[in-house]
Coordinates of C-alpha atoms in Angstrom, one line a residue:
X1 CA -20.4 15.3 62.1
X2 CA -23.7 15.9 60.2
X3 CA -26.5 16.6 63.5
X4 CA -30.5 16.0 62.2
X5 CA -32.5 18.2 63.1
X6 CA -36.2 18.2 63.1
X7 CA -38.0 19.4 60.2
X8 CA -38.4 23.2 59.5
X9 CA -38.7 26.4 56.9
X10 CA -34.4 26.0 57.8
X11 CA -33.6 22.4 57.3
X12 CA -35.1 22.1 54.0
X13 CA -33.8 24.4 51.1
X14 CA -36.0 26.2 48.8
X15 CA -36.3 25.7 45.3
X16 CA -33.3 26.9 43.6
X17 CA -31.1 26.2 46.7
X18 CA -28.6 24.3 47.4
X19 CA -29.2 20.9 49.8
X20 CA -27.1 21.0 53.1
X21 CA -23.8 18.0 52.1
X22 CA -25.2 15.5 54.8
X23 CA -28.8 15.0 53.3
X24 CA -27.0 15.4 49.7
X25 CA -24.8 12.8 50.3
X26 CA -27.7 10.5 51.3
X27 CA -29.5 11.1 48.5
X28 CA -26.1 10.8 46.3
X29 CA -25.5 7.2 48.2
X30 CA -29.0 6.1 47.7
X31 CA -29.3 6.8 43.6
X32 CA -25.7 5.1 43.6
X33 CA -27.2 2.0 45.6
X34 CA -30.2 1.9 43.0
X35 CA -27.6 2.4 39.9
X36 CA -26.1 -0.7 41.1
X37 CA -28.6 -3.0 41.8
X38 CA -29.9 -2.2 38.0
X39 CA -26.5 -3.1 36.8
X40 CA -26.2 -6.5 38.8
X41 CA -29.4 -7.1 37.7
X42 CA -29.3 -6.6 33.8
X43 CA -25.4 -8.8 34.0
X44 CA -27.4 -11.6 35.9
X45 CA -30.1 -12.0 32.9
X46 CA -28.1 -13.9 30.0
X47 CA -28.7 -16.8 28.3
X48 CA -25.9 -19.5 27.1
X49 CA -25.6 -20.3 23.5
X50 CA -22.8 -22.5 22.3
X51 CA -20.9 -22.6 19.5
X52 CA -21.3 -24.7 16.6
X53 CA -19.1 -27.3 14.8
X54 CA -19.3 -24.9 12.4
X55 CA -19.0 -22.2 14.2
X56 CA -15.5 -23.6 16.4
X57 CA -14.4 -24.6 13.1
X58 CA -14.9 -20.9 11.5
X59 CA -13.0 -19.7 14.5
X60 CA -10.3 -21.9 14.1
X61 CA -9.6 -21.3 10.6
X62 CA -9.8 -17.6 10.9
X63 CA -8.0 -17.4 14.1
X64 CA -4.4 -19.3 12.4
X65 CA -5.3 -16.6 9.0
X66 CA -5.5 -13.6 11.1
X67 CA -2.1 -14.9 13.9
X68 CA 0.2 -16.4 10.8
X69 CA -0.8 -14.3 7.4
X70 CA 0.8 -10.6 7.0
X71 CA -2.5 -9.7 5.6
X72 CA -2.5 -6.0 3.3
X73 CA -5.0 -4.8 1.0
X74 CA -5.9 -2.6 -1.9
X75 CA -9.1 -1.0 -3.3
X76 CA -10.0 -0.3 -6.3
X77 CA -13.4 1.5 -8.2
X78 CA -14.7 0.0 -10.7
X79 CA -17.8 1.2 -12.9
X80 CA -20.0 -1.5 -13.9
X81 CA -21.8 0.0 -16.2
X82 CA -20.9 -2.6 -18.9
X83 CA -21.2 -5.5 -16.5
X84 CA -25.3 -4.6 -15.6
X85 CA -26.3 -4.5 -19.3
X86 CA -24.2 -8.0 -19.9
X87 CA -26.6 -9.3 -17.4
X88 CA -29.2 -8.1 -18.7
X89 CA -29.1 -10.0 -21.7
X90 CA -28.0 -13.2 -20.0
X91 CA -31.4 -13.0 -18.1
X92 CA -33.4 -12.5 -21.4
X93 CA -31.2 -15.7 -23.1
X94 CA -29.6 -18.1 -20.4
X95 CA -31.3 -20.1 -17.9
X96 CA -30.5 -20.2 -15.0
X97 CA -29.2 -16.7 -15.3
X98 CA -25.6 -15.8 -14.0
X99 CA -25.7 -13.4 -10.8
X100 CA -22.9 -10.6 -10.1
X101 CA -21.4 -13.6 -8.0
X102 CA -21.1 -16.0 -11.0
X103 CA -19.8 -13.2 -13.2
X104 CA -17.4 -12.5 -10.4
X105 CA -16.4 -16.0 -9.9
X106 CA -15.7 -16.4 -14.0
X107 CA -13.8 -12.8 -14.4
X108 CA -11.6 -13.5 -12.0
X109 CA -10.8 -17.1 -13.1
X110 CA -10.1 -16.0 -16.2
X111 CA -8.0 -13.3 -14.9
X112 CA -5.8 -16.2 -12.4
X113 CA -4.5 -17.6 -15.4
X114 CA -2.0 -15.0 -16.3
X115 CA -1.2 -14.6 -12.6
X116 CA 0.3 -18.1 -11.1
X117 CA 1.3 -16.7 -7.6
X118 CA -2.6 -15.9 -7.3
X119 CA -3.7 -18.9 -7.8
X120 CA -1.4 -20.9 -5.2
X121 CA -1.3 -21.9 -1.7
X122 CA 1.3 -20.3 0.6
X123 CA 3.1 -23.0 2.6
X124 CA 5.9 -22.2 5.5
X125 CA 8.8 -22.6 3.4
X126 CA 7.9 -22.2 -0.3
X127 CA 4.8 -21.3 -2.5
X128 CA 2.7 -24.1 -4.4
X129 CA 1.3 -22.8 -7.7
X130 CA -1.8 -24.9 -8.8
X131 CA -2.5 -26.0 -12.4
X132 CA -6.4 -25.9 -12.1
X133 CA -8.1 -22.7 -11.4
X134 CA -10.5 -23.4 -8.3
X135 CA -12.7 -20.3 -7.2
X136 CA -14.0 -20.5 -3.7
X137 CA -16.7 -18.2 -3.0
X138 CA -18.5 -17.7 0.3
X139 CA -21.6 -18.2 1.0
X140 CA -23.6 -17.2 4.4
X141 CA -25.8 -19.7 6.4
X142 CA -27.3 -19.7 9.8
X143 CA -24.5 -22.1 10.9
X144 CA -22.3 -19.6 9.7
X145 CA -20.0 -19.0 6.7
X146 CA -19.2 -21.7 4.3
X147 CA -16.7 -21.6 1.4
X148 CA -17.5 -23.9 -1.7
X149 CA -15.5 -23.9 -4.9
X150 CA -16.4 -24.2 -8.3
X151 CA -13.5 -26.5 -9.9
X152 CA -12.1 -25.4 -13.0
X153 CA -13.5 -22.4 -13.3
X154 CA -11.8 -21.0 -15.6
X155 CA -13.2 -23.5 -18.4
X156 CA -16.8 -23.5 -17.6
X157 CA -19.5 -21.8 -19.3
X158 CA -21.3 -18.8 -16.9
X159 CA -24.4 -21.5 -17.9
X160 CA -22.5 -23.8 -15.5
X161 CA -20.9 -21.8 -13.2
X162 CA -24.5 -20.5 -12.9
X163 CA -25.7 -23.8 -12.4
X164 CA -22.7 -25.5 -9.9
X165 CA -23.3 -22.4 -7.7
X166 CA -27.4 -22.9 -7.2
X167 CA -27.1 -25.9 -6.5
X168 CA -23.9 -25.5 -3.5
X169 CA -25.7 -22.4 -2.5
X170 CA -29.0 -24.0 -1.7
X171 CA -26.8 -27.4 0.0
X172 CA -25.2 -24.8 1.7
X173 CA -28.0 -23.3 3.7
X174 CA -29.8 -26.8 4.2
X175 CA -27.2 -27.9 6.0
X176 CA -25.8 -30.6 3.5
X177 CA -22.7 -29.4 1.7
X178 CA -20.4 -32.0 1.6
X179 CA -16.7 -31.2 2.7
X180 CA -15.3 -32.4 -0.4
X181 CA -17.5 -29.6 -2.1
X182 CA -15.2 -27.2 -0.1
X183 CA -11.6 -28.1 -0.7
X184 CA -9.0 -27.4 -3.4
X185 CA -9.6 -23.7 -4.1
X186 CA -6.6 -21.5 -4.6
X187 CA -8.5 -18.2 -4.9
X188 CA -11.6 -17.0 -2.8
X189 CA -14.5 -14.3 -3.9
X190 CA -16.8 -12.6 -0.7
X191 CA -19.4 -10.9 -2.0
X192 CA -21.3 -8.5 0.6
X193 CA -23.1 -6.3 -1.9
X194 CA -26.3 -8.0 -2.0
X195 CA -26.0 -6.6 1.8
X196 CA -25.6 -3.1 0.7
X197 CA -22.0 -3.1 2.0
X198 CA -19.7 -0.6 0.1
X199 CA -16.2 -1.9 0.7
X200 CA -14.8 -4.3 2.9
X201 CA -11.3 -6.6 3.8
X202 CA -12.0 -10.4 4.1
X203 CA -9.9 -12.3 5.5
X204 CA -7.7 -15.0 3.6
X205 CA -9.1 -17.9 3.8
X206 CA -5.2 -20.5 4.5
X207 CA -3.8 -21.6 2.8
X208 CA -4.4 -19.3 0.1
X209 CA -2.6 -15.8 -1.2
X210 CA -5.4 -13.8 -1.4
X211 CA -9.2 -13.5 -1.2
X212 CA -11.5 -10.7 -3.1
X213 CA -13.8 -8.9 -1.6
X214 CA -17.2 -7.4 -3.4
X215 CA -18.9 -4.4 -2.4
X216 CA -22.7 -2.9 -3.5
X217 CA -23.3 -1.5 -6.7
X218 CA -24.6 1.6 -6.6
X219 CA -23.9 5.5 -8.2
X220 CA -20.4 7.1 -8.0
X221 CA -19.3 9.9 -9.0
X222 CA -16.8 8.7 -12.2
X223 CA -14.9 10.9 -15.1
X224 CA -16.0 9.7 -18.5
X225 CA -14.7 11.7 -21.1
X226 CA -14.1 14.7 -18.8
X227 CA -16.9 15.2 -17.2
X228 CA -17.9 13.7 -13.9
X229 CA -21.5 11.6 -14.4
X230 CA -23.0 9.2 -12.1
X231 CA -22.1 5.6 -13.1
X232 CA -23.1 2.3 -11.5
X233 CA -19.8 1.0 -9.7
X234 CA -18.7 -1.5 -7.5
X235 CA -15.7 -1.2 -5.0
X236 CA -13.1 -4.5 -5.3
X237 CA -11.1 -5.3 -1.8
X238 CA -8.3 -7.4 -2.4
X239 CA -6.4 -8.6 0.5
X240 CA -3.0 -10.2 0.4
X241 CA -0.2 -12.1 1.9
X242 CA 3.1 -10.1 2.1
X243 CA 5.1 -13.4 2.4
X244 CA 3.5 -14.7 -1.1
X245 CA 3.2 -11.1 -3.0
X246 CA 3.5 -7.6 -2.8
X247 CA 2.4 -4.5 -3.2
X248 CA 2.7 -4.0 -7.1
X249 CA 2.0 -7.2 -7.7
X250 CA -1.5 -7.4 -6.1
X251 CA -1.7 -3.8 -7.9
X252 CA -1.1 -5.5 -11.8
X253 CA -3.7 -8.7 -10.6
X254 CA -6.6 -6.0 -9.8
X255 CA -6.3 -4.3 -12.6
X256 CA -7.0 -7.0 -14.6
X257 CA -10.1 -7.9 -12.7
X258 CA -10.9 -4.3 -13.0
X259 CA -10.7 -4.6 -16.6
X260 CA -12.0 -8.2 -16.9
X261 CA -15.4 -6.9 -15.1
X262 CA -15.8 -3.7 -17.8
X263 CA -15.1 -6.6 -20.6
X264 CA -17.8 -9.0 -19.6
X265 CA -18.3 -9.9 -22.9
X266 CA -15.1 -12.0 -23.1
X267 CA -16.5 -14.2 -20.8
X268 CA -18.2 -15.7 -23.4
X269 CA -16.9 -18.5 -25.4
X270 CA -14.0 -19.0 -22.7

């Protein structure tokens, strides 16, 4: 039993002693106490904010990609060296002017053409290859994510696509894109880089096969002609389901993106 005595040159320790256990332990108990009441009081102090239509419906959709899709991915580096000074002469020329997105949005519909099982939706017991080529492409809003598609992308001028994807944009983030502006796309493009994001995995977007995802542009190191030079370039995600394609087969489709964005100038005229 700890006995308290009165006051004295003995029952206080000097500076660079130890304190005797019982008045340590009160002191122990008592910043313990305070610890506690600082905790209960930052948990009480909250404020409720529900969730959206959009936002429930976000959650929904992502929640059946993530628990039925055997999602894999691959990365790739691609300079984009070629694909900065295309746009730079579409800005002097074309109005409106394409943006990385647009460019995106036509390379890779160009490229969906010679790869079917890309361009398909992935249905419990078989795979249904579409005839058009319908690039989604998301766009962010304060409601949250939305994911309109430019139809036939694949035969539109970048003048168009330019155009299309201004004016779904700018719906988009006022609240008023119509649902029917967001169906029927059997390929998806995210583009994070005008975040400064290097790399990143989206998440497939059912029922589709796969979705692309778009980092920043910005130096790498690259090897042109043997030596190692910095070179605007752009890191490509593509994410995959296992039970639509594989490995070498997602390997073969970015390749041809990769190539398709350091040929911009085939986009022209298709």
């Amino acid at each position: 039993m700890c006995m308290i005595r009165r006051a004295s040159r003995e029952t206080f320790p000097a500076m660079g002693q130890v304190a005797p256990p019982c008045m340590a332990n009160r002191q122990a108990v008592q910043v313990s106490h305070s610890r506690e009441a600082e905790i209960v009081r930052q948990e009480e102090t909250f404020r409720i904010e529900e969730h959206t239509r959009v936002r429930q419906a976000i959650g929904a959709h992502t929640l059946k990609s993530v628990n039925e899709i055997p999602q894999f991915h691959i990365r790739t580096l691609v300079d984009m060296e070629p694909m900065v000074a295309f746009r730079e002469e579409l800005k002097q020329t074309a109005s409106p002017a394409a943006t990385y997105n647009d460019l995106s949005i036509k390379a890779v519909a160009l490229v969906l053409r010679d790869f079917p099982r890309f361009n398909a939706w992935c249905e419990p017991e078989h795979l249904k290859l579409l005839d058009a080529v319908n690039v989604g492409f998301a766009v962010g809003t304060d409601q949250g994510v939305l994911l309109p598609t430019v139809r036939n992308a694949d035969r539109k001028s970048l003048k168009e696509i330019a155009a299309e994807t201004g004016e779904m944009v700018e719906l988009a983030r006022k609240g008023r894109l119509r649902a029917s502006l967001q169906m029927g796309a059997g390929f998806t493009v995210s583009n994070l880089g005008p975040i400064g994001i290097d790399a990143f995995a989206p998440i497939i977007s059912p029922p589709q096969v796969a979705i692309l995802g778009i980092g920043s542009i910005k130096p790498q190191a690259m090897v042109v002609d043997g030596e190692i030079i910095a070179r605007r370039a752009v890191y490509l995600t593509l994410v995959m389901d296992h039970r639509a394609v594989d490995g070498a087969d997602g390997a073969q489709f970015l390749a041809a993106v990769a190539d398709a964005f350091t040929h911009p100038e085939r986009m022209v005229g298709e």
